[in-house]
CSV table of C-alpha atoms in Angstrom, one decimal:
chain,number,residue,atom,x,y,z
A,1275,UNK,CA,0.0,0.0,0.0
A,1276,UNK,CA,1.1,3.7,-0.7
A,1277,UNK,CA,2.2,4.7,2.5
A,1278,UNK,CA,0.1,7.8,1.5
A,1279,UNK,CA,-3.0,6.0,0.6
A,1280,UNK,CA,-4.7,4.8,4.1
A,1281,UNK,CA,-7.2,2.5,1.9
A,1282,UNK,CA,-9.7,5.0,2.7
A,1283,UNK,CA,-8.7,7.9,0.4
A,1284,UNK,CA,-5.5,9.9,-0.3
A,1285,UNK,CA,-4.1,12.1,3.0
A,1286,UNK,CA,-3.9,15.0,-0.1
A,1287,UNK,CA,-7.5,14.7,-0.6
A,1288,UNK,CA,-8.9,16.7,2.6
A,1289,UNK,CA,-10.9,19.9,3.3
A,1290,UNK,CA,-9.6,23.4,4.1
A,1291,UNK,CA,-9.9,22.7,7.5
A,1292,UNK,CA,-7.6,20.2,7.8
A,1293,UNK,CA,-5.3,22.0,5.6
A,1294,UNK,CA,-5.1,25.3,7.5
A,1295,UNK,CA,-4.5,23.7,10.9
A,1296,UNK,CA,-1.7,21.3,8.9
A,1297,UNK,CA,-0.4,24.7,7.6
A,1298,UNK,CA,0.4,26.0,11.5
A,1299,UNK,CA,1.2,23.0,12.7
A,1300,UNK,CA,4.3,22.9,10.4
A,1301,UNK,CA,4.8,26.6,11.7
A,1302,UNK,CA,4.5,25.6,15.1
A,1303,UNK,CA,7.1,22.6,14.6
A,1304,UNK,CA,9.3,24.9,13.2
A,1305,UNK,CA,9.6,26.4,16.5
A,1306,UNK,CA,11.5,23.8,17.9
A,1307,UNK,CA,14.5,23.8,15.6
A,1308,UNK,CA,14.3,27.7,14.7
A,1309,UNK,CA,17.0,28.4,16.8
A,1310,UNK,CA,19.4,25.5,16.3
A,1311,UNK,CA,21.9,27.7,13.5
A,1312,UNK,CA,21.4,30.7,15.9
A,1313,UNK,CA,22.0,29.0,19.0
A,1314,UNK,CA,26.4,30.6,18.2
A,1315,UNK,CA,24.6,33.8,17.5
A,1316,UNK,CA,22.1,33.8,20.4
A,1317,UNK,CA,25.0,33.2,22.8
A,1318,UNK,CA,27.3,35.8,20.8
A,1319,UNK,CA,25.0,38.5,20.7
A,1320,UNK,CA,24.1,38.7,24.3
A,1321,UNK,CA,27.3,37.3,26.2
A,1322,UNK,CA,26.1,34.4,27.1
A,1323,UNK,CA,27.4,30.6,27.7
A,1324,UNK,CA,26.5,27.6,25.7
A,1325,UNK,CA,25.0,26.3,28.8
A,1326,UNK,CA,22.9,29.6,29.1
A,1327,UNK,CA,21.9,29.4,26.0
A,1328,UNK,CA,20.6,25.9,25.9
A,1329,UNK,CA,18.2,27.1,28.5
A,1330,UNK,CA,16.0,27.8,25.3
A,1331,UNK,CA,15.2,24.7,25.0
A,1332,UNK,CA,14.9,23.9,28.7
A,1333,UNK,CA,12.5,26.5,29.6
A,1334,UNK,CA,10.2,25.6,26.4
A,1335,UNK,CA,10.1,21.7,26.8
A,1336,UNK,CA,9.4,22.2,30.5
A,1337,UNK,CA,6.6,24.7,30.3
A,1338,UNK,CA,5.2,22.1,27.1
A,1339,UNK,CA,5.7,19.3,29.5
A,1340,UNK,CA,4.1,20.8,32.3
A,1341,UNK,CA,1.0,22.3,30.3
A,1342,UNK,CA,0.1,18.7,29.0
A,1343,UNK,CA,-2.1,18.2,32.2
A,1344,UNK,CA,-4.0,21.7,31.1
A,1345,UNK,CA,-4.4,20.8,27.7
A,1346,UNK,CA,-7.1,18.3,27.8
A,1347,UNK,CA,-8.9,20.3,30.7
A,1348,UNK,CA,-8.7,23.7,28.7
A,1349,UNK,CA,-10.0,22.1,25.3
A,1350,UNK,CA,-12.4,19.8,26.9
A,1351,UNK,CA,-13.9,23.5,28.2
A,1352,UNK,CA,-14.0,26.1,25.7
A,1353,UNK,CA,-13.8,24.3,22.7
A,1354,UNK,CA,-10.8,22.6,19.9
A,1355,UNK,CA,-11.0,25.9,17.7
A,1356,UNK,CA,-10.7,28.3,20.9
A,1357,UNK,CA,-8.0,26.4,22.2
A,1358,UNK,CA,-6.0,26.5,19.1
A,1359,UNK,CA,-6.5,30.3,18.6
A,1360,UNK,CA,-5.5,31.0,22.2
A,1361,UNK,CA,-2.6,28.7,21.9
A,1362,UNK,CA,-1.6,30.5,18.4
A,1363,UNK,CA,-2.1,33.9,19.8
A,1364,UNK,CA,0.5,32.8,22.6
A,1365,UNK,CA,2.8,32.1,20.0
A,1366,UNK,CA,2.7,35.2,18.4
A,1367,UNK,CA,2.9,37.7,21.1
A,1368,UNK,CA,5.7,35.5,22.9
A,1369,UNK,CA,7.5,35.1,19.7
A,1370,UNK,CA,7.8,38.6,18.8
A,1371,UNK,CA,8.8,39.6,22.0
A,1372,UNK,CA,11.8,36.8,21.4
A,1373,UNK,CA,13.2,39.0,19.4
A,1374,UNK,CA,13.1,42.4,21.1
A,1375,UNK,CA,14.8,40.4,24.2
A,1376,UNK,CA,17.7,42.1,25.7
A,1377,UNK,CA,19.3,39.7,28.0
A,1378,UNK,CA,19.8,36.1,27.7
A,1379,UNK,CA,17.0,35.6,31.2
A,1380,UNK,CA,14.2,37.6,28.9
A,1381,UNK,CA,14.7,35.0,25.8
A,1382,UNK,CA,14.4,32.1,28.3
A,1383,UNK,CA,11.0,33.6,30.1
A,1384,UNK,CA,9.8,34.2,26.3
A,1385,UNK,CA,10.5,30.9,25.3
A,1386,UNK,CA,8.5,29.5,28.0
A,1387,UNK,CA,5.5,31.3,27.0
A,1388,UNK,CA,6.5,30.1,23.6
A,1389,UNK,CA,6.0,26.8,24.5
A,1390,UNK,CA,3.0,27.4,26.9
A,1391,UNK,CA,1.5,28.0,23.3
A,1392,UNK,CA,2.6,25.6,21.5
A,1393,UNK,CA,1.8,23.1,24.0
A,1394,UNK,CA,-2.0,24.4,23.6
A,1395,UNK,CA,-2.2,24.6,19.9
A,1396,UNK,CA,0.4,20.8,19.3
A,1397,UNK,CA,-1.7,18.6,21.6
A,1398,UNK,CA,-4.7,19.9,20.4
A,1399,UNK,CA,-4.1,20.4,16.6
A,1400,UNK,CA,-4.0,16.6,16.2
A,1401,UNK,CA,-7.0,16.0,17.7
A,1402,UNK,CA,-8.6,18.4,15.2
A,1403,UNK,CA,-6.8,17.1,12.4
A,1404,UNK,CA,-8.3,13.5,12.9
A,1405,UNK,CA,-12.1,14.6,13.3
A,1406,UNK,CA,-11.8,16.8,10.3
A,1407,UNK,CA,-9.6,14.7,7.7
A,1408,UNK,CA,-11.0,12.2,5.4
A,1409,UNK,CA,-9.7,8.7,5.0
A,1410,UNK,CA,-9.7,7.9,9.2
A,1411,UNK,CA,-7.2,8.1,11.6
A,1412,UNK,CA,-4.5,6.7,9.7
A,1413,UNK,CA,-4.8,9.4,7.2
A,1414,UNK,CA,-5.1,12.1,10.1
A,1415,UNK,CA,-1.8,10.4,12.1
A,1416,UNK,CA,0.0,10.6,8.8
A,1417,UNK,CA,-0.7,13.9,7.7
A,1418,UNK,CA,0.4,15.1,11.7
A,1419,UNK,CA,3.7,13.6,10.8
A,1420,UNK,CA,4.0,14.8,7.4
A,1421,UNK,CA,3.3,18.0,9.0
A,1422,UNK,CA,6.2,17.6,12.3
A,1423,UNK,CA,8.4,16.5,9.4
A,1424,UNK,CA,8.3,19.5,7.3
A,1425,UNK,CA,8.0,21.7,10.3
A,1426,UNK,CA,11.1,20.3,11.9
A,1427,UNK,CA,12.7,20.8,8.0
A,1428,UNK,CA,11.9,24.0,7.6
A,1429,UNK,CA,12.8,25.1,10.8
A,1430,UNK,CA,16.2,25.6,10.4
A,1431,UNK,CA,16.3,26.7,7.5
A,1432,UNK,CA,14.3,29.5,8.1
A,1433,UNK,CA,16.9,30.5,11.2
A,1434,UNK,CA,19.4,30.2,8.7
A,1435,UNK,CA,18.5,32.5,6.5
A,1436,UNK,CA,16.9,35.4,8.6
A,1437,UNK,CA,19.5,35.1,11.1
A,1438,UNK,CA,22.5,35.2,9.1
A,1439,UNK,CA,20.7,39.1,9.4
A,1440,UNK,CA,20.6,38.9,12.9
A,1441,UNK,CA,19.3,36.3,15.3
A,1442,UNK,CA,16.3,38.0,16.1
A,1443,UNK,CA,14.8,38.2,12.4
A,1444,UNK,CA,13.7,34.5,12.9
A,1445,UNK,CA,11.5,35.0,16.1
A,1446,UNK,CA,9.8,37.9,13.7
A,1447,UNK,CA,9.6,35.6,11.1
A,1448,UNK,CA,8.0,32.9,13.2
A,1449,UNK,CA,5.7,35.3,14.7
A,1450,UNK,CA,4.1,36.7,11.3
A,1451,UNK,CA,4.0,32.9,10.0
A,1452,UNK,CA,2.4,32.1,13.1
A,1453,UNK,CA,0.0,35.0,12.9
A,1454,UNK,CA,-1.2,33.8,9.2
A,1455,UNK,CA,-1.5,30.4,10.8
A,1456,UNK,CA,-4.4,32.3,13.1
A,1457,UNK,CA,-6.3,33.5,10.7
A,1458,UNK,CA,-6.3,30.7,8.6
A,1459,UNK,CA,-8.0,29.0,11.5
A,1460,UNK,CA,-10.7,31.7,12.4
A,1461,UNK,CA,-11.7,31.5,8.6
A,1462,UNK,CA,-11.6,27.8,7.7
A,1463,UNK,CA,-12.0,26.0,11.0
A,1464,UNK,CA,-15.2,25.6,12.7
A,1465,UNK,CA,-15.9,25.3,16.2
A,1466,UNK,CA,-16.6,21.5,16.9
A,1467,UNK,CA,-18.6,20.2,19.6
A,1468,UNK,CA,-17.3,19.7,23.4
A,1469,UNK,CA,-17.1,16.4,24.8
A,1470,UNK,CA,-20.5,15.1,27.4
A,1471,UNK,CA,-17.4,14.6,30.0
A,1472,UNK,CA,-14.5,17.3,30.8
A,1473,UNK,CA,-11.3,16.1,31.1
A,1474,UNK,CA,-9.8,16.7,35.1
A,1475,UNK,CA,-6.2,18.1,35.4
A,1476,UNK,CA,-5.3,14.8,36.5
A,1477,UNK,CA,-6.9,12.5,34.0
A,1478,UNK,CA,-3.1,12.2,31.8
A,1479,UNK,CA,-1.8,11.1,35.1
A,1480,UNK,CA,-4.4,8.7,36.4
A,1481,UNK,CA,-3.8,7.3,32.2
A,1482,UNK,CA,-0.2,6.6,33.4
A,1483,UNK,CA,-1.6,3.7,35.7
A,1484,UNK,CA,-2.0,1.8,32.6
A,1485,UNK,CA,1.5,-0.3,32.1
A,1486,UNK,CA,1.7,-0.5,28.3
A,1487,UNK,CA,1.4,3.2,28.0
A,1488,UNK,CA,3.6,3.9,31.1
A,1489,UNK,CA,6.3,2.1,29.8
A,1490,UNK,CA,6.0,3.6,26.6
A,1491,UNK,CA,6.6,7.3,28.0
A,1492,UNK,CA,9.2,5.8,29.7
A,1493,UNK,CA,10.8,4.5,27.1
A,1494,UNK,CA,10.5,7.7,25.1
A,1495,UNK,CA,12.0,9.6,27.8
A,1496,UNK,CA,14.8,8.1,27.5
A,1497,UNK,CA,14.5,7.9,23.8
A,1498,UNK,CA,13.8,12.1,23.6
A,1499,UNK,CA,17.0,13.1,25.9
A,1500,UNK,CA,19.1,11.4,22.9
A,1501,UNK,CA,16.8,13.3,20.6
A,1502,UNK,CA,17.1,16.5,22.2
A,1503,UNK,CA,20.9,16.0,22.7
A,1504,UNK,CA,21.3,16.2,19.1
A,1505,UNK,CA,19.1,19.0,18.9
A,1506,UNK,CA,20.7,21.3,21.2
A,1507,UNK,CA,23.8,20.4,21.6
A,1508,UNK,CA,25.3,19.5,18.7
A,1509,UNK,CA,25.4,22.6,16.9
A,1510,UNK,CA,28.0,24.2,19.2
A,1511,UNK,CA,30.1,20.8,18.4
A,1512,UNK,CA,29.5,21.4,14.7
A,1513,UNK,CA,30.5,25.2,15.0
A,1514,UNK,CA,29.2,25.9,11.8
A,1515,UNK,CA,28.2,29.5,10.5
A,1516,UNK,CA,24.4,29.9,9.9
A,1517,UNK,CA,23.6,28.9,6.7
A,1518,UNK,CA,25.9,26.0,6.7
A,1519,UNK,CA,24.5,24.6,10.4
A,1520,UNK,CA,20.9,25.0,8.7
A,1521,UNK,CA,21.7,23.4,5.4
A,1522,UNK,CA,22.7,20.2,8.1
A,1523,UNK,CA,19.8,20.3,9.9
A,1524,UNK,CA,17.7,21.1,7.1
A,1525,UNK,CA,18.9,17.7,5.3
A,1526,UNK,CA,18.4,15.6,8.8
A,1527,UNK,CA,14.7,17.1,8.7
A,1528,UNK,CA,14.3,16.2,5.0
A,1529,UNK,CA,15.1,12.2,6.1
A,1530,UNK,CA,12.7,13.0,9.8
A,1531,UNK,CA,9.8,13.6,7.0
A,1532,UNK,CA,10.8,11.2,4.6
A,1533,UNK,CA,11.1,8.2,7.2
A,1534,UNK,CA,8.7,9.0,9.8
A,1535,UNK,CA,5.9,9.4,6.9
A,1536,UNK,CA,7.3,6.7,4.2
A,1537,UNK,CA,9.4,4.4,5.1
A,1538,UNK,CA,8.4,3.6,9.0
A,1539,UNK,CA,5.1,2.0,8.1
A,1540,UNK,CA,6.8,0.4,5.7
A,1541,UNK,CA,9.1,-1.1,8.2
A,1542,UNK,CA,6.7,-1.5,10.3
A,1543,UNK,CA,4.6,-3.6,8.2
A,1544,UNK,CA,7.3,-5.7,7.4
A,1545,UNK,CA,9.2,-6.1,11.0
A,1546,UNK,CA,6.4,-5.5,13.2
A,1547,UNK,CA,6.6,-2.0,15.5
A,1548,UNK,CA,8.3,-3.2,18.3
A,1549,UNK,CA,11.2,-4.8,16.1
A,1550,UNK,CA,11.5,-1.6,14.2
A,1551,UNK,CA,11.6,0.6,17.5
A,1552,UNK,CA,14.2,-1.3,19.4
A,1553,UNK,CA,16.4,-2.0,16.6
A,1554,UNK,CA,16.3,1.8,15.3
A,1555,UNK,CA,17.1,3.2,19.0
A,1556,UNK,CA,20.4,0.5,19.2
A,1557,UNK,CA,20.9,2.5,15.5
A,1558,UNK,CA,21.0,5.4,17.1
A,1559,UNK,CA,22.6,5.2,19.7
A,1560,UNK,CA,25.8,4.1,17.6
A,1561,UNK,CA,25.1,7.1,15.6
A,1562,UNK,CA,25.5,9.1,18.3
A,1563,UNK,CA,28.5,7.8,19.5
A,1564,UNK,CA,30.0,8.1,16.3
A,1565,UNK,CA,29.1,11.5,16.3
A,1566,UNK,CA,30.7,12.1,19.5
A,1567,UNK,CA,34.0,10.7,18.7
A,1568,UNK,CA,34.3,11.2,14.9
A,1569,UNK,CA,35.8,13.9,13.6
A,1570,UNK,CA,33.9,16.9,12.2
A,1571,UNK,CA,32.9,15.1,8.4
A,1572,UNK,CA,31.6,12.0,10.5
A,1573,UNK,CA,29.7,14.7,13.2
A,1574,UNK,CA,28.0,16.1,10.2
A,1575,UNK,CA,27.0,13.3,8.5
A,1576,UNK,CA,25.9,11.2,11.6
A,1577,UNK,CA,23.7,14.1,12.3
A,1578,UNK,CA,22.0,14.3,9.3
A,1579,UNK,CA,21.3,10.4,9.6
A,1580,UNK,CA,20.3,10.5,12.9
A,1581,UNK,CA,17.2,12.6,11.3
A,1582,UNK,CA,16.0,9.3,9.9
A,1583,UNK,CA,16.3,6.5,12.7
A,1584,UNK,CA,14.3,9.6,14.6
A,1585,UNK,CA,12.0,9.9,11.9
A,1586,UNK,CA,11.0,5.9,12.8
A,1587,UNK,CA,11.1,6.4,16.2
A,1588,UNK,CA,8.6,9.2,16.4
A,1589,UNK,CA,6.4,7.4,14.0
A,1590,UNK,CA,6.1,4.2,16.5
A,1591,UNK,CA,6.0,5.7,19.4
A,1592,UNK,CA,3.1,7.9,18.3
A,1593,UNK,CA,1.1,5.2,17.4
A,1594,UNK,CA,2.2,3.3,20.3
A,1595,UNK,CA,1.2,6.0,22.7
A,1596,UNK,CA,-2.0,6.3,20.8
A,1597,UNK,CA,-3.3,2.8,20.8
A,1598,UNK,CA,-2.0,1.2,23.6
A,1599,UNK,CA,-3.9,1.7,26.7
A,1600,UNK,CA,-7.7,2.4,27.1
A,1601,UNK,CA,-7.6,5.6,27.9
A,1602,UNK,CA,-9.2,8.4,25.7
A,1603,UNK,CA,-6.3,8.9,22.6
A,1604,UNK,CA,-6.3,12.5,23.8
A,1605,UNK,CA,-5.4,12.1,27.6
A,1606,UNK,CA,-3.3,9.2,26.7
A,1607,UNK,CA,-1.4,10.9,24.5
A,1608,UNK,CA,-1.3,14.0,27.3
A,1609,UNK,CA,0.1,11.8,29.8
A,1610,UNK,CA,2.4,10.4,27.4
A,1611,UNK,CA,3.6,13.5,26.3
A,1612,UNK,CA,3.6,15.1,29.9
A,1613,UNK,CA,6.8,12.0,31.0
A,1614,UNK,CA,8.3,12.7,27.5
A,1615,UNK,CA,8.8,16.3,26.8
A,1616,UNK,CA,10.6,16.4,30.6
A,1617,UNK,CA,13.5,14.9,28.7
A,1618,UNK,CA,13.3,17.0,26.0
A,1619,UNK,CA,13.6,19.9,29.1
A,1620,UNK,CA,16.6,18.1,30.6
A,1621,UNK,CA,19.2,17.5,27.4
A,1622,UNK,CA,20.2,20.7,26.8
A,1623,UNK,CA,20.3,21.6,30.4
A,1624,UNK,CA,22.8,18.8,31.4
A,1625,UNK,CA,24.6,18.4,28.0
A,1626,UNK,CA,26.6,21.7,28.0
A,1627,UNK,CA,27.6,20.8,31.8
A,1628,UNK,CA,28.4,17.4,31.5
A,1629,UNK,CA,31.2,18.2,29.2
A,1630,UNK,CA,32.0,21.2,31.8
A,1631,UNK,CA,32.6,18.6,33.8
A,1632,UNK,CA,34.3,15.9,31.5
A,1633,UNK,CA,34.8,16.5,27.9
A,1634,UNK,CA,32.9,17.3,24.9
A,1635,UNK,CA,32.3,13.6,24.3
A,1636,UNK,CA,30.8,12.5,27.2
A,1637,UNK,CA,27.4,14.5,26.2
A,1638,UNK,CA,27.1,12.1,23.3
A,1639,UNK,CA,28.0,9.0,25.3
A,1640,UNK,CA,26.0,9.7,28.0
A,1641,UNK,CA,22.8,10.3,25.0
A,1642,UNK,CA,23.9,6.7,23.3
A,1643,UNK,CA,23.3,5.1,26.9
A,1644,UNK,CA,20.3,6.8,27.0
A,1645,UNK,CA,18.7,5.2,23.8
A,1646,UNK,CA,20.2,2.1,24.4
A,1647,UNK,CA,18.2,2.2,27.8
A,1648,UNK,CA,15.1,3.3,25.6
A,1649,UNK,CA,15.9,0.2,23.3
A,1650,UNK,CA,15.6,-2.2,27.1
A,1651,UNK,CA,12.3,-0.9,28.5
A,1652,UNK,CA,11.1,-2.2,25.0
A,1653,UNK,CA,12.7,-5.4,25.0
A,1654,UNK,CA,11.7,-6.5,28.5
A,1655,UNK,CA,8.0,-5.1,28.1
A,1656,UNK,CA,7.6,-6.1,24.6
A,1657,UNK,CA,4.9,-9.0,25.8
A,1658,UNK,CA,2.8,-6.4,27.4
A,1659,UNK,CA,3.2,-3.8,24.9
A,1660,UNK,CA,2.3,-6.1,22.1
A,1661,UNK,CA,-0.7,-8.1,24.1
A,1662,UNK,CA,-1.9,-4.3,25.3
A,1663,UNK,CA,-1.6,-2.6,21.8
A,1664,UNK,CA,-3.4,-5.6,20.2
A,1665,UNK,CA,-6.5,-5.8,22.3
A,1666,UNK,CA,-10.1,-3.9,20.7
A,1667,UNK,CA,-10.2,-0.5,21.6
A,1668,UNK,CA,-13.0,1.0,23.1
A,1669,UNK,CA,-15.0,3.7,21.9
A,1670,UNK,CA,-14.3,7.4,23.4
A,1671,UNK,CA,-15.9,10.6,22.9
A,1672,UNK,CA,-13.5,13.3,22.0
A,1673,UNK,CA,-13.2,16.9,22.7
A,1674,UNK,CA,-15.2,16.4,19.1
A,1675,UNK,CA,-17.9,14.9,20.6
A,1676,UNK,CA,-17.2,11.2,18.7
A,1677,UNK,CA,-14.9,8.9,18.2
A,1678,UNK,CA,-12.3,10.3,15.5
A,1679,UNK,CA,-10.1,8.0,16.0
A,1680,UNK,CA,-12.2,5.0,14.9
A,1681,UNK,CA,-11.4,3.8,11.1
């Protein structure tokens, strides 16, 4: 099967709606590498350390991992459409005011209600997606990735080339493209109908009871602090101008888009998920290593096919988190994300002071054991996983008011 063809209809054939909130998403994902080619910039233009800088990404991830228990509740209240708008209109006014930041310490605060945002619009743009696109969930859960992909793609690029200017053109940049994003959803989105029950702040939590998806947000913790290590970290190893540290990350996006939306199900179909998840973390964590210890031509290229064992990996463990406990998708997916995105706070925290305190190796050795570790909580809860995420779903009512996640 065309990994683009779900059986029920091509993900290109699907109303505006679908395509406008598609549009932002890959604005929003954008987001998250914007800064990676400025990060040298960032850190030149307002005297700061590497380790200061990487606070970025730690004050984002943590607000976004810390707003997944208020998603649910806040959407499950006002509305999908209200939620996105409110989350968008975060985006905007914190990303413009990225830019007119004069000390490192107003960037960080920014960037956390950058990713208060985010964290409203993400977790709640997917939901939207599915009860809006035609051709069912896997159409929906495809398009989302297509979407990450070319968000994560673009991102860089688009640092690259407004802030070879200066490194606060691309929070302007993201904040206008954001701001189209808005309107595209006040005109073509409608409201859709609120759930019968409202999602409690502690509803992703209680989810977490459930083994198979606890121990698949454990597993992707482990899994998104060797993501995020390459992320953050990496370009001050590379030490790379602008537009060459984008044109790297812009290639490892290219294969996060190409593998997570063609070749993964692919994969997946042929090995089974949990095959294709455990062997592609072990794959990544000797990329990483190589990274680590190669010289500079080996650091570039390991980076750019890293993009592609964590184009796989986000592919499974969506659909893992998604499908295996019997929770509502959208508070399963909340408490998943709420365990993850921690480690997505913590790698560019500790990653400029572990090589303070040993070398600038021991950042990528330390992200190998990580994924390795990932690889392990797989392997020895593979029988519950696969038992768990092969049982009959029940039905739940959505913050759409139906089951859009039924094919």
């Amino acid at each position: 099967m065309d990994p683009i063809d779900t059986g029920s209809g091509s993900i290109l054939r699907q109303p505006k709606a679908v395509w406008a909130t598609a549009g932002a998403s890959v604005v929003a994902f954008m987001g998250i590498g914007l800064v990676d080619p400025i990060l040298p910039s960032i850190a030149e233009g307002l005297d700061a350390t590497a380790g200061q800088v990487s606070l970025l990404f730690t004050s984002y991830f943590l607000i976004t991992a810390l707003a997944m228990l208020v998603t649910g509740f806040v959407s499950s209240r006002i509305g999908g459409r209200r939620t996105l708008l409110l989350g968008l209109a975060l985006v905007v006014a914190f990303a413009g005011l990225s830019g007119t930041s004069g000390s490192v310490g107003e960037l960080v605060g920014f960037r956390a209600g950058w990713g208060l945002g985010n964290a409203l619009f993400v977790s709640t743009a997917l939901a939207v997606i599915v009860g809006a696109a035609a051709g069912g969930s896997a159409a929906a859960i495809l398009l989302y990735e297509s979407a990450l992909g070319l968000g994560m793609a673009c991102g860089p690029l688009l640092g690259a080339l407004l802030g070879d200017a200066s490194w606060r053109y691309p929070f302007f940049g993201t904040a206008a493209l954001m701001a189209v994003g808005f309107a595209c959803i006040a005109t073509f989105l409608k409201e859709q109908p609120r759930p019968a029950r409202k999602t409690s702040l502690l509803d992703p939590v209680k989810a977490l009871g459930h083994g198979g998806l606890a121990s698949t947000a454990v597993s992707a913790f482990f899994y998104n602090y060797t993501f995020f290590t390459v992320l953050a970290f990496t370009p001050f190893v590379l030490d790379m101008s602008p537009y060459r540290s984008g044109a790297v990350f812009f290639a490892w996006g290219v294969l996060l888009a190409v593998f997570s939306v063609v070749v993964a199900p692919r994969l997946q179909k042929l090995f089974g998920s949990l095959r294709v998840l455990g062997g592609s973390l072990v794959l990544l964590a000797v990329d990483v290593l190589v990274l680590g210890h190669g010289g500079h031509t080996a650091a570039v290229a390991c980076t750019v096919l890293s993009g592609a064992l964590i184009g796989v990996n986000n592919t499974v463990y969506t659909e893992l988190a998604l499908g295996v406990s019997d929770a509502p998708r959208p508070v399963a997916s909340a408490g998943y994300n709420f365990v993850r995105w921690f480690a997505a706070a913590a790698a560019p925290f500790f990653a400029p002071r572990i090589e303070e305190w040993s070398d600038v190796h021991m950042p990528f050795t330390v992200a190998a054991v990580t994924a390795v570790l990932g690889a392990l909580v797989v392997l020895v809860r593979r029988r519950t996983l696969t038992a768990e995420a092969e049982e009959p779903r029940p039905r739940h009512a959505t913050e759409e008011g139906v089951d859009v996640f039924a094919n």
